[in-house]
Short mmCIF file of C-alpha atoms in Angstrom, two decimals:
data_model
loop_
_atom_site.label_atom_id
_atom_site.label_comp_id
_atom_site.label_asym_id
_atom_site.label_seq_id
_atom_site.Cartn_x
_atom_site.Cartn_y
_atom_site.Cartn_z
CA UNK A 1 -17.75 -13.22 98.02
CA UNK A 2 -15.52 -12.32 100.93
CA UNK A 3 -13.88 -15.56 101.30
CA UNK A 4 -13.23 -15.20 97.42
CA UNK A 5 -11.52 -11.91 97.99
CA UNK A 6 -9.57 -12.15 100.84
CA UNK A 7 -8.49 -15.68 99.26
CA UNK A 8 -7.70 -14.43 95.97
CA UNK A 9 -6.93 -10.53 96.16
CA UNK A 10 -3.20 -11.26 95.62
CA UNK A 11 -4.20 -13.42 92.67
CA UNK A 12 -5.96 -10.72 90.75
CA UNK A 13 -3.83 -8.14 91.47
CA UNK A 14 -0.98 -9.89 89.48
CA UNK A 15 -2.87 -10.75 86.74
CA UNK A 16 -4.24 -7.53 85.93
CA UNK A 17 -0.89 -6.04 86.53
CA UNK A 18 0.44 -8.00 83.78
CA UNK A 19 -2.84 -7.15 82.00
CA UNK A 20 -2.03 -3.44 82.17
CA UNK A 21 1.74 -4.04 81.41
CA UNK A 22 0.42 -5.52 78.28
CA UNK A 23 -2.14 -3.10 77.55
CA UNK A 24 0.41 -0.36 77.69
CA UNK A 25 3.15 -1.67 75.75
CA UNK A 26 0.54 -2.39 72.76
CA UNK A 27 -1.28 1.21 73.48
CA UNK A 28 2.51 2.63 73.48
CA UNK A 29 3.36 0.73 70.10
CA UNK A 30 0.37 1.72 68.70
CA UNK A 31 1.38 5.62 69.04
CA UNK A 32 4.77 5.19 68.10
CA UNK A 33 3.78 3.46 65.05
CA UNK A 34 1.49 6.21 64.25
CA UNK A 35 4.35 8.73 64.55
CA UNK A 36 6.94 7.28 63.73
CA UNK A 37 5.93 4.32 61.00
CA UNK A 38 8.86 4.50 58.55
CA UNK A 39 11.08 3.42 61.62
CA UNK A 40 9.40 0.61 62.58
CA UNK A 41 9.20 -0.09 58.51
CA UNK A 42 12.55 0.19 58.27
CA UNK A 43 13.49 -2.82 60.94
CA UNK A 44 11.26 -5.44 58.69
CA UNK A 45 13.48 -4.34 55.29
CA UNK A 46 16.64 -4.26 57.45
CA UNK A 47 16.15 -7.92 58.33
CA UNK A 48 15.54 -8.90 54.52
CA UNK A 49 18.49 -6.82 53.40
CA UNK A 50 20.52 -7.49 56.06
CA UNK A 51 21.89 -11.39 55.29
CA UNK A 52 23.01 -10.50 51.91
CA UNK A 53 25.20 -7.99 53.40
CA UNK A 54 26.26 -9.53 56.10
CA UNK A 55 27.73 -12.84 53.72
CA UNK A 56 29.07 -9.93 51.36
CA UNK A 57 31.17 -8.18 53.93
CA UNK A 58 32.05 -11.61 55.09
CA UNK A 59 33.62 -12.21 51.53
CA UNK A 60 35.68 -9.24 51.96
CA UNK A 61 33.41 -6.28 50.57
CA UNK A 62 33.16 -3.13 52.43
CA UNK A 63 29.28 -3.19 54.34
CA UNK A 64 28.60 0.37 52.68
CA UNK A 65 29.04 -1.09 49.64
CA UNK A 66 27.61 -4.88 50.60
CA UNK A 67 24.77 -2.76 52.04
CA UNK A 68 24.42 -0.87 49.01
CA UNK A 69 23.67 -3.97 46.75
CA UNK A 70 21.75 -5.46 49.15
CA UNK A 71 19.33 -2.88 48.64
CA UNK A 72 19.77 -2.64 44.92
CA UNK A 73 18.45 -5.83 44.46
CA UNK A 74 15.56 -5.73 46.97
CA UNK A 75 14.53 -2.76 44.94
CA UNK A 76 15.09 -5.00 41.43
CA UNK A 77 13.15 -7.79 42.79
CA UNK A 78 10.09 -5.40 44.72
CA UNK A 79 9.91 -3.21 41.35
CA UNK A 80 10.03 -6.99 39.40
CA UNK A 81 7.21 -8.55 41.81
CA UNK A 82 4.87 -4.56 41.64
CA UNK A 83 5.58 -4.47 37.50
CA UNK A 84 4.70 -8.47 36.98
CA UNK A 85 1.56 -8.26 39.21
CA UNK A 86 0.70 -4.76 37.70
CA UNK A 87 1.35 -6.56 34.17
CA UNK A 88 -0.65 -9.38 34.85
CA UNK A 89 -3.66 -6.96 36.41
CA UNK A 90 -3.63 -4.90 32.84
CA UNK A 91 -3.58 -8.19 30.99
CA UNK A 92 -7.19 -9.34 32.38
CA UNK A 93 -8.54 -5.58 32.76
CA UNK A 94 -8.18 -6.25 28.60
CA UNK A 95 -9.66 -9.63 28.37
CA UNK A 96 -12.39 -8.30 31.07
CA UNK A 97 -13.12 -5.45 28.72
CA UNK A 98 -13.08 -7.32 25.34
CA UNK A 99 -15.48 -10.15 27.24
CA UNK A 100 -17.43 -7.45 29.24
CA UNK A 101 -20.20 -7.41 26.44
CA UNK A 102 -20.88 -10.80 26.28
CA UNK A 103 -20.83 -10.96 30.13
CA UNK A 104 -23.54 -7.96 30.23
CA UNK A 105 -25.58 -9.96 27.57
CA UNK A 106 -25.60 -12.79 29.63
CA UNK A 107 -26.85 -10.69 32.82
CA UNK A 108 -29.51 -8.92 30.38
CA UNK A 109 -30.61 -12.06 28.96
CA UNK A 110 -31.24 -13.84 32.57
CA UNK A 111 -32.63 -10.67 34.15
CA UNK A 112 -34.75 -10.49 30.91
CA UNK A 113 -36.22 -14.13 31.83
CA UNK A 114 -36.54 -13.45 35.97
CA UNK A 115 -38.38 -10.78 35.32
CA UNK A 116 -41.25 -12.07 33.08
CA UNK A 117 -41.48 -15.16 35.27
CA UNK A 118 -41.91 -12.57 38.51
CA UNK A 119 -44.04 -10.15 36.66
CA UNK A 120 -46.90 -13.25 35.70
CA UNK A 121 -46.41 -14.59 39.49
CA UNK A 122 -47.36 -10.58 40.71
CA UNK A 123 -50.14 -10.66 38.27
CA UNK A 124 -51.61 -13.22 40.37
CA UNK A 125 -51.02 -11.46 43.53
CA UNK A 126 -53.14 -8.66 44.89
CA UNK A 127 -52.76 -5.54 44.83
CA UNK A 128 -52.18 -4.84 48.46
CA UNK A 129 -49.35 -7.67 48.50
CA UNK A 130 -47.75 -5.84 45.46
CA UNK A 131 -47.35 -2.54 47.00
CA UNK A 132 -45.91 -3.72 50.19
CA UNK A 133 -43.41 -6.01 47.52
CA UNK A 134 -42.87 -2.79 45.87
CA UNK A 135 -42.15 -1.06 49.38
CA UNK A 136 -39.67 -3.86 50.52
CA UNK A 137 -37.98 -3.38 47.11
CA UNK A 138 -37.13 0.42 47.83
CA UNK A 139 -35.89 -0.35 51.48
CA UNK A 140 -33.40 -2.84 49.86
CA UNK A 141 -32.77 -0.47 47.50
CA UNK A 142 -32.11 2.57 49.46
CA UNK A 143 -30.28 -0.38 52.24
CA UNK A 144 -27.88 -1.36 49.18
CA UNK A 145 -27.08 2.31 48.15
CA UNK A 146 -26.15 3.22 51.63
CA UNK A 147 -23.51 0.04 51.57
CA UNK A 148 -22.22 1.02 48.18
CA UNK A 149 -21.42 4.57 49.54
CA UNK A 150 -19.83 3.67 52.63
CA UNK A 151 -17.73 0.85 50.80
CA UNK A 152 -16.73 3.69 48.26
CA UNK A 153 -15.51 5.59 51.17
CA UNK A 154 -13.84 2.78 52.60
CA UNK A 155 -12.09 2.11 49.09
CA UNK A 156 -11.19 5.49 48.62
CA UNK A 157 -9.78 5.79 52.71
CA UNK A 158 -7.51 2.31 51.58
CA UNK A 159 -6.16 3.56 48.70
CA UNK A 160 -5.10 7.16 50.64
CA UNK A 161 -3.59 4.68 53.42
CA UNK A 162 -2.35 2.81 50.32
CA UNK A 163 -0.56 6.36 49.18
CA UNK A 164 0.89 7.14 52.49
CA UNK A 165 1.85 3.32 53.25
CA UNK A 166 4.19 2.90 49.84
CA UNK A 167 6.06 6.79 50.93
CA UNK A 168 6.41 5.43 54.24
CA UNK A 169 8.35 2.29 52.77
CA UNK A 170 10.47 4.45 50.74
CA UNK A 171 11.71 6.06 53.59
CA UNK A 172 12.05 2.85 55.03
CA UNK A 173 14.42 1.26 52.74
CA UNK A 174 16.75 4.65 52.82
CA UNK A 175 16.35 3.89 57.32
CA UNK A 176 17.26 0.18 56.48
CA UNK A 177 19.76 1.16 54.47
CA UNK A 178 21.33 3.50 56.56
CA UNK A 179 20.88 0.96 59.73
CA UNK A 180 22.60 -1.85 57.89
CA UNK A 181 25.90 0.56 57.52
CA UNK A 182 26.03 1.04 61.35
CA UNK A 183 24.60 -1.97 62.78
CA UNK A 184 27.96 -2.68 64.54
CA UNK A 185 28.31 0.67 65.91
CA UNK A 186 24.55 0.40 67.25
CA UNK A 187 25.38 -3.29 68.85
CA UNK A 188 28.46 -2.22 70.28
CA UNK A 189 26.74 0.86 71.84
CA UNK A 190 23.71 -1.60 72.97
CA UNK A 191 26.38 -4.23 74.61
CA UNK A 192 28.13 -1.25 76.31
CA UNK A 193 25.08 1.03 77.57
CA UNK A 194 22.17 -1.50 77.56
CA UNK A 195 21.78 -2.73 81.59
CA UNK A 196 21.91 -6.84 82.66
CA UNK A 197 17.84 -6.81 82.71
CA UNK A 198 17.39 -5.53 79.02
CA UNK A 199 20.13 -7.89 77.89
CA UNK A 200 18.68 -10.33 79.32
CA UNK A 201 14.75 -9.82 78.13
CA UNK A 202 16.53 -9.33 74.38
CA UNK A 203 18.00 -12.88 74.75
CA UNK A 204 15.10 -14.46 75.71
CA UNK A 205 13.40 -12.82 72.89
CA UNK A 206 15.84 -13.69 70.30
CA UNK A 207 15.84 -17.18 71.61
CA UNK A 208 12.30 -17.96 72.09
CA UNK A 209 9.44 -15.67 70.36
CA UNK A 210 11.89 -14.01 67.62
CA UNK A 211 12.52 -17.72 66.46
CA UNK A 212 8.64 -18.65 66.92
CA UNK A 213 7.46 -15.77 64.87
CA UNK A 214 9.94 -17.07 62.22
CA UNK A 215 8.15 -20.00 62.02
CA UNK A 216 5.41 -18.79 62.21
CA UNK A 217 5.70 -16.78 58.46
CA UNK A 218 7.40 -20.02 57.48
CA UNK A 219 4.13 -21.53 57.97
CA UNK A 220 1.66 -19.48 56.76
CA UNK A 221 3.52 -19.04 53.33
CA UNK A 222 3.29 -23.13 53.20
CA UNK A 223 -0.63 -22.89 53.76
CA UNK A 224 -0.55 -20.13 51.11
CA UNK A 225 1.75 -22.63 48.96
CA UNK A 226 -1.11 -25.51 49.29
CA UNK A 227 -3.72 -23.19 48.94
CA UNK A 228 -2.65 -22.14 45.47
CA UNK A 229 -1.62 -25.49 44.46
CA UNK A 230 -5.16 -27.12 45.02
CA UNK A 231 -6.94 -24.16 43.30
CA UNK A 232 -4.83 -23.88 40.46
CA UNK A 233 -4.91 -27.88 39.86
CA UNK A 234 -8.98 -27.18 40.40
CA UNK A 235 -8.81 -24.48 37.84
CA UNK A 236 -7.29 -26.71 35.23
CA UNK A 237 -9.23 -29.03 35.90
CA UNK A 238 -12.73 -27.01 35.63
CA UNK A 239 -10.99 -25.08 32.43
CA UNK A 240 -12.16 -21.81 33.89
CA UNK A 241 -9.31 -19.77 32.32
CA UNK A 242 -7.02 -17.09 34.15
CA UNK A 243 -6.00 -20.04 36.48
CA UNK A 244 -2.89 -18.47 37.28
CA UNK A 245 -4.38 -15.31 38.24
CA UNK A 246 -7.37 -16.57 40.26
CA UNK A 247 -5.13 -19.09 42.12
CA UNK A 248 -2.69 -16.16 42.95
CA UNK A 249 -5.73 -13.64 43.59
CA UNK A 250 -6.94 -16.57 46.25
CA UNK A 251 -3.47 -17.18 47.65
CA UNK A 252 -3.13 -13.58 48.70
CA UNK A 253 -6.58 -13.20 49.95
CA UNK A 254 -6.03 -16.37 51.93
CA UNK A 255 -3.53 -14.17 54.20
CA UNK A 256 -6.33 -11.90 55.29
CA UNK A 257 -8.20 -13.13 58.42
CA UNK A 258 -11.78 -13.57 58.10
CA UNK A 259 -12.20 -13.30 54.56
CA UNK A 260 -9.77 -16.34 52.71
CA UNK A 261 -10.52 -17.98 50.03
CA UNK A 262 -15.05 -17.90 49.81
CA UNK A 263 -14.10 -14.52 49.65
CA UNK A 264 -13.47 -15.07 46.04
CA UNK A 265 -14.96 -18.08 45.16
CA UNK A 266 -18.54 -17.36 46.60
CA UNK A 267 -19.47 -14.77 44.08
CA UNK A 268 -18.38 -16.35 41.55
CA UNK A 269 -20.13 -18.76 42.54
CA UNK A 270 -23.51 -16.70 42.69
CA UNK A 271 -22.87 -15.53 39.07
CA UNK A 272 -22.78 -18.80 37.44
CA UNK A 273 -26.25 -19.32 39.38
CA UNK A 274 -27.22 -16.51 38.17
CA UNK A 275 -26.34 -16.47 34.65
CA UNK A 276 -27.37 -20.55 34.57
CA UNK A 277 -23.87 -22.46 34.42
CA UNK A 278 -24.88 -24.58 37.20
CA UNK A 279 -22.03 -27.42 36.07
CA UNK A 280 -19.24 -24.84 36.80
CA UNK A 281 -20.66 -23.24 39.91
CA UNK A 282 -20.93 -27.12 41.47
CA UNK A 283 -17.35 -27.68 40.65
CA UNK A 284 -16.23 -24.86 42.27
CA UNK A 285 -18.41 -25.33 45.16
CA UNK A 286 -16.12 -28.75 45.28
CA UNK A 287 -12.85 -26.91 44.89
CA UNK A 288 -14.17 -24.36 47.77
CA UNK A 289 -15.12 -27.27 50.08
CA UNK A 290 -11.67 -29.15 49.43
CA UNK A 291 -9.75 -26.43 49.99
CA UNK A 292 -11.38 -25.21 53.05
CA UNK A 293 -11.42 -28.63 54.39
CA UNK A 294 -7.80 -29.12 54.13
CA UNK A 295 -6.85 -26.16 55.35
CA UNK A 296 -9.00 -26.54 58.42
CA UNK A 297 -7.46 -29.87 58.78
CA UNK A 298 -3.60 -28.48 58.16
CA UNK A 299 -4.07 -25.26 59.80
CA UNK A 300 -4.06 -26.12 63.65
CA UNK A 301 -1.42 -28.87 62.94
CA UNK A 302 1.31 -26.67 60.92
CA UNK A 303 0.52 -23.06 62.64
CA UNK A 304 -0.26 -24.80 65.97
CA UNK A 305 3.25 -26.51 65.72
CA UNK A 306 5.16 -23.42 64.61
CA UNK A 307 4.63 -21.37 67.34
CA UNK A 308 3.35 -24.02 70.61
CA UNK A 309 -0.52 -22.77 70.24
CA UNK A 310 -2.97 -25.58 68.61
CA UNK A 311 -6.49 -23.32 69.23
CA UNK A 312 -7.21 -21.65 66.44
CA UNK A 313 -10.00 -20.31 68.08
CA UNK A 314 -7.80 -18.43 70.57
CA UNK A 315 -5.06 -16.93 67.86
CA UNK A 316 -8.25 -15.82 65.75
CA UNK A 317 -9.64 -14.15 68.66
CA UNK A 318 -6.49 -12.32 70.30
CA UNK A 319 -6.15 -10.85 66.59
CA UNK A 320 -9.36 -9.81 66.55
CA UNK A 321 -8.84 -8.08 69.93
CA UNK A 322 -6.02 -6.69 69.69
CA UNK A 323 -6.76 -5.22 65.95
CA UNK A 324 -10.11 -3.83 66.98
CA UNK A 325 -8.56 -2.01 70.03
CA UNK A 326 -5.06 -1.00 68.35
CA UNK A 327 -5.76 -0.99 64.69
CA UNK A 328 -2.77 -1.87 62.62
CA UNK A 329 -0.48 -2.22 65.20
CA UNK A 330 -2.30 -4.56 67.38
CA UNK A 331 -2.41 -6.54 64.03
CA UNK A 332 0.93 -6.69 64.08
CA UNK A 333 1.67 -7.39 67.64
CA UNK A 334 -1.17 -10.04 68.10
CA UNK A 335 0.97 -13.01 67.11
CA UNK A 336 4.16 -11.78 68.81
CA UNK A 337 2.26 -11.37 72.33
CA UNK A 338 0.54 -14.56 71.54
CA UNK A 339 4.25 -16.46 71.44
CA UNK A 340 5.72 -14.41 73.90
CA UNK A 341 2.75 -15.73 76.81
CA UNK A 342 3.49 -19.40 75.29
CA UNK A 343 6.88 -18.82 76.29
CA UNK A 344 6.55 -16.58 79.28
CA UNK A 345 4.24 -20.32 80.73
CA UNK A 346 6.84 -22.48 78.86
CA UNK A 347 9.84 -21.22 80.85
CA UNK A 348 8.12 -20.94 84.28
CA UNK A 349 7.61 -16.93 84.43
CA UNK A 350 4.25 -16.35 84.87
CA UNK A 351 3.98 -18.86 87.58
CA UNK A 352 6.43 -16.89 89.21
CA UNK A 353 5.09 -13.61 88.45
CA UNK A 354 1.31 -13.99 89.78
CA UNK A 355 0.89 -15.89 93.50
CA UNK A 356 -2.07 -18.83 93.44
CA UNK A 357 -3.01 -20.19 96.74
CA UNK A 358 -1.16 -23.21 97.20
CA UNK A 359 -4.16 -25.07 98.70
CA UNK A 360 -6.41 -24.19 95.64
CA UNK A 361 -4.46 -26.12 93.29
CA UNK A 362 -2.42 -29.64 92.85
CA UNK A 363 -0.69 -28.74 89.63
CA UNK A 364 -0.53 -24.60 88.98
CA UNK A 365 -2.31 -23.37 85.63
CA UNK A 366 0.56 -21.50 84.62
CA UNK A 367 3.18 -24.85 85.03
CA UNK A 368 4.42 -25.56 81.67
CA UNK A 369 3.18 -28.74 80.16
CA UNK A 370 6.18 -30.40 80.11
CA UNK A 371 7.79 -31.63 83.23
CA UNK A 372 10.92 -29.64 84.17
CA UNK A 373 13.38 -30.77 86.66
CA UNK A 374 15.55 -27.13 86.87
CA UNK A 375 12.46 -25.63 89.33
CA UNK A 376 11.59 -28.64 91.68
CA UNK A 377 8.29 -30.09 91.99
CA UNK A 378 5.31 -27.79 91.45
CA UNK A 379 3.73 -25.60 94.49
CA UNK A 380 1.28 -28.41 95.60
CA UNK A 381 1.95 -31.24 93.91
CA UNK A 382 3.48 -33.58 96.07
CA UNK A 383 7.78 -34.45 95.76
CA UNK A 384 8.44 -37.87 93.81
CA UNK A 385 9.62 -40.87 96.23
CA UNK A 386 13.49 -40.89 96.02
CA UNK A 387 14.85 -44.14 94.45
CA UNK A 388 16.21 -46.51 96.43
CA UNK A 389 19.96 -45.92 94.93
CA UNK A 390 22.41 -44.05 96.82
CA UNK A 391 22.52 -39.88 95.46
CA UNK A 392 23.95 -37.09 96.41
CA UNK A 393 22.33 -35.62 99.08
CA UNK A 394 20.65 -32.37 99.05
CA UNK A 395 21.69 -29.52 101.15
CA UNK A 396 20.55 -29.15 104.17
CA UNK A 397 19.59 -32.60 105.04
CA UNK A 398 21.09 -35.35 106.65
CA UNK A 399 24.31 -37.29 104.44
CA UNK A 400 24.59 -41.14 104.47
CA UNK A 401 27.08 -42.20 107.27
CA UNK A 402 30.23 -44.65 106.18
CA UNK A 403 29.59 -47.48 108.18
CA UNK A 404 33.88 -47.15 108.95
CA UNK A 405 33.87 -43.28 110.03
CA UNK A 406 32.79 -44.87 113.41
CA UNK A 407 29.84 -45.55 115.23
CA UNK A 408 28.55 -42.16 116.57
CA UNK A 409 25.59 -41.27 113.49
CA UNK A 410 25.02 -37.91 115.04
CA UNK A 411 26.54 -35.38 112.26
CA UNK A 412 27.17 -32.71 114.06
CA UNK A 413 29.99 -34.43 116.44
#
């Protein structure tokens, strides 16, 4: 292991300072955000207010007043989107309730029928067997109430969250507003006071992760797009009713990691099993399948694309990390850390930034994949032959001789 060590010490000592770096930014984002979440907040509904205002002072209007409309109508279209959804939620609340009897008649009448068929099967059983059936029922039981009251608490801790989240965004939008009035005076300030380094990092960002990330959103709203498409086509076909809410209801769910679509469809599913319209549960067993199995099939190729990663398996896991050690904010920083390493390998930093022995490696793990000519050949990787046709010589080495200067070669006479 000493070898290893003395070999590699300078190796590891990079990485997990760039570890750490990382580690603190997200832990430092993660606190801020906590404290200070309207401001953050207010940055996401500056940059969706923000081009409206921009073309409107453009045209000649004043940006307190271009701002001012701007925000007007993000308001008329968020209070539009919150009153059709809540609209459209109190429409099949309704239908639920008017249908609710039948659907309870339905459960009766099958739990009715499982029950006689298990109570003559017990009959048969002995005694001993039905006690410890009757013992395994009460675990479940008492296992099932347990879940119900910690998902209760869960629901209840969401819809607090869901309290302070929607006052938080109010103040946001008066922030965004507010920023969008004096976003010159803050870029002048930032060009004047900001040193060479920061300017620097923010145009790197702005050229290479800000634009990632946008397309990035660009294409998970088209996976959404297909998503609803082939349910609601599925849904008409099937006749299931509500089309246009389930398809929505599985569009937005489709955002969430880990859950998606089955997390909708499955039990449904289970409660046309259950209730004995087995035609209806196969079809959507189809629709489940085809949509998974085009979305496995898109997924890598349009998100992969957007932002230079093809493994799903690692964006799904550095989400997963990231959320389960930051919460929220690591949820939100995931994908922008994800794209800013891609980049960070793309443009040749991190090869810089952490020292591999040379004799370890023929090609260095952090080279970017495609062959750039600005850096020179890679540490190790041996310098291409140099083509027969005359070029300009490097510096430092020896330049061609005209034949005519003379016959003395030596260039240093």
């Amino acid at each position: 292991m000493l070898p290893l060590y003395k070999k590699y010490w300078r190796t590891f000592f990079d990485i997990g300072l760039v570890i750490l770096t990382v580690y603190l930014v997200m832990l430092a984002f993660s606190k801020l955000y906590q404290l200070a979440a309207p401001v953050f907040l207010s940055f996401f509904v500056f940059l969706l207010i923000e081009p409206l205002a921009r073309f409107l002072n453009r045209k000649g209007m004043a940006k307190p007043f271009a701002s001012a409309i701007s925000v007007v109508l993000f308001l008329v279209i968020l209070l539009g989107v919150l009153f059709g959804a809540g609209l459209l939620i109190t429409t099949q609340v309704i239908r639920l309730q008017h249908n609710l009897p039948q659907y309870t008649y339905i459960v009766q009448q099958q739990f009715t029928e499982t029950t006689n068929y298990l109570q003559h099967k017990i009959d048969a059983l002995p005694a001993d067997m039905t006690e410890k059936l009757n013992g395994y029922f009460t675990d479940a039981t008492n296992i099932l109430s347990k879940w119900m009251v910690t998902f209760f608490k869960y629901m209840v801790g969401v819809l607090g969250s869901f309290s302070s989240f929607m006052a938080n965004f109010g103040i946001a939008i008066i922030l965004a507003f507010f920023l969008s009035m004096e976003i010159k005076d803050w870029r002048r300030i930032a060009h004047e006071k900001l040193p060479k380094t920061f300017k620097t990092a923010y145009a790197f960002l702005q050229g290479n992760v800000f634009k990632a990330i946008g397309s990035y959103l660009k294409a998970q709203l088209i996976l959404i797009s297909i998503t609803f498409v082939i349910i609601l086509a599925g849904l008409l076909i099937l006749r299931t009713g509500n089309v246009l809410t389930i398809a929505l209801v599985c569009a937005l769910v489709d955002v969430l990691p880990l859950l998606g679509v089955p997390a909708v469809l499955i039990p449904w599913i289970i409660y046309l099993f259950i209730v004995g319209n087995t035609p209806l549960a196969i079809g959507l067993i189809v629709l489940l399948a085809v949509v998974m199995v085009v979305r496995q099939l898109l997924e890598p190729k349009i998100t992969g694309n957007s932002i230079g990663v093809s493994s799903a398996f690692l964006m799904l896991s550095f989400v997963i990390l990231s959320s389960s050690l930051f919460g929220i904010a690591g949820l939100i920083l995931s994908p922008i850390l994800l794209i800013l390493l891609k980049e960070l390998i793309q443009q040749g930093y991190l090869q810089q930034w952490i020292h591999l022995p040379e004799e370890e490696f023929v090609v260095s793990p952090f080279a970017a994949s495609q062959a750039s000519t600005a850096g020179g050949p890679v540490s190790g990787n041996p310098a291409p032959e140099v083509p027969s046709d005359p070029v300009p010589a490097a510096p430092g080495t020896q330049a061609p001789v005209d034949p005519g200067s003379g016959s003395d070669n030596n260039p240093n006479t």
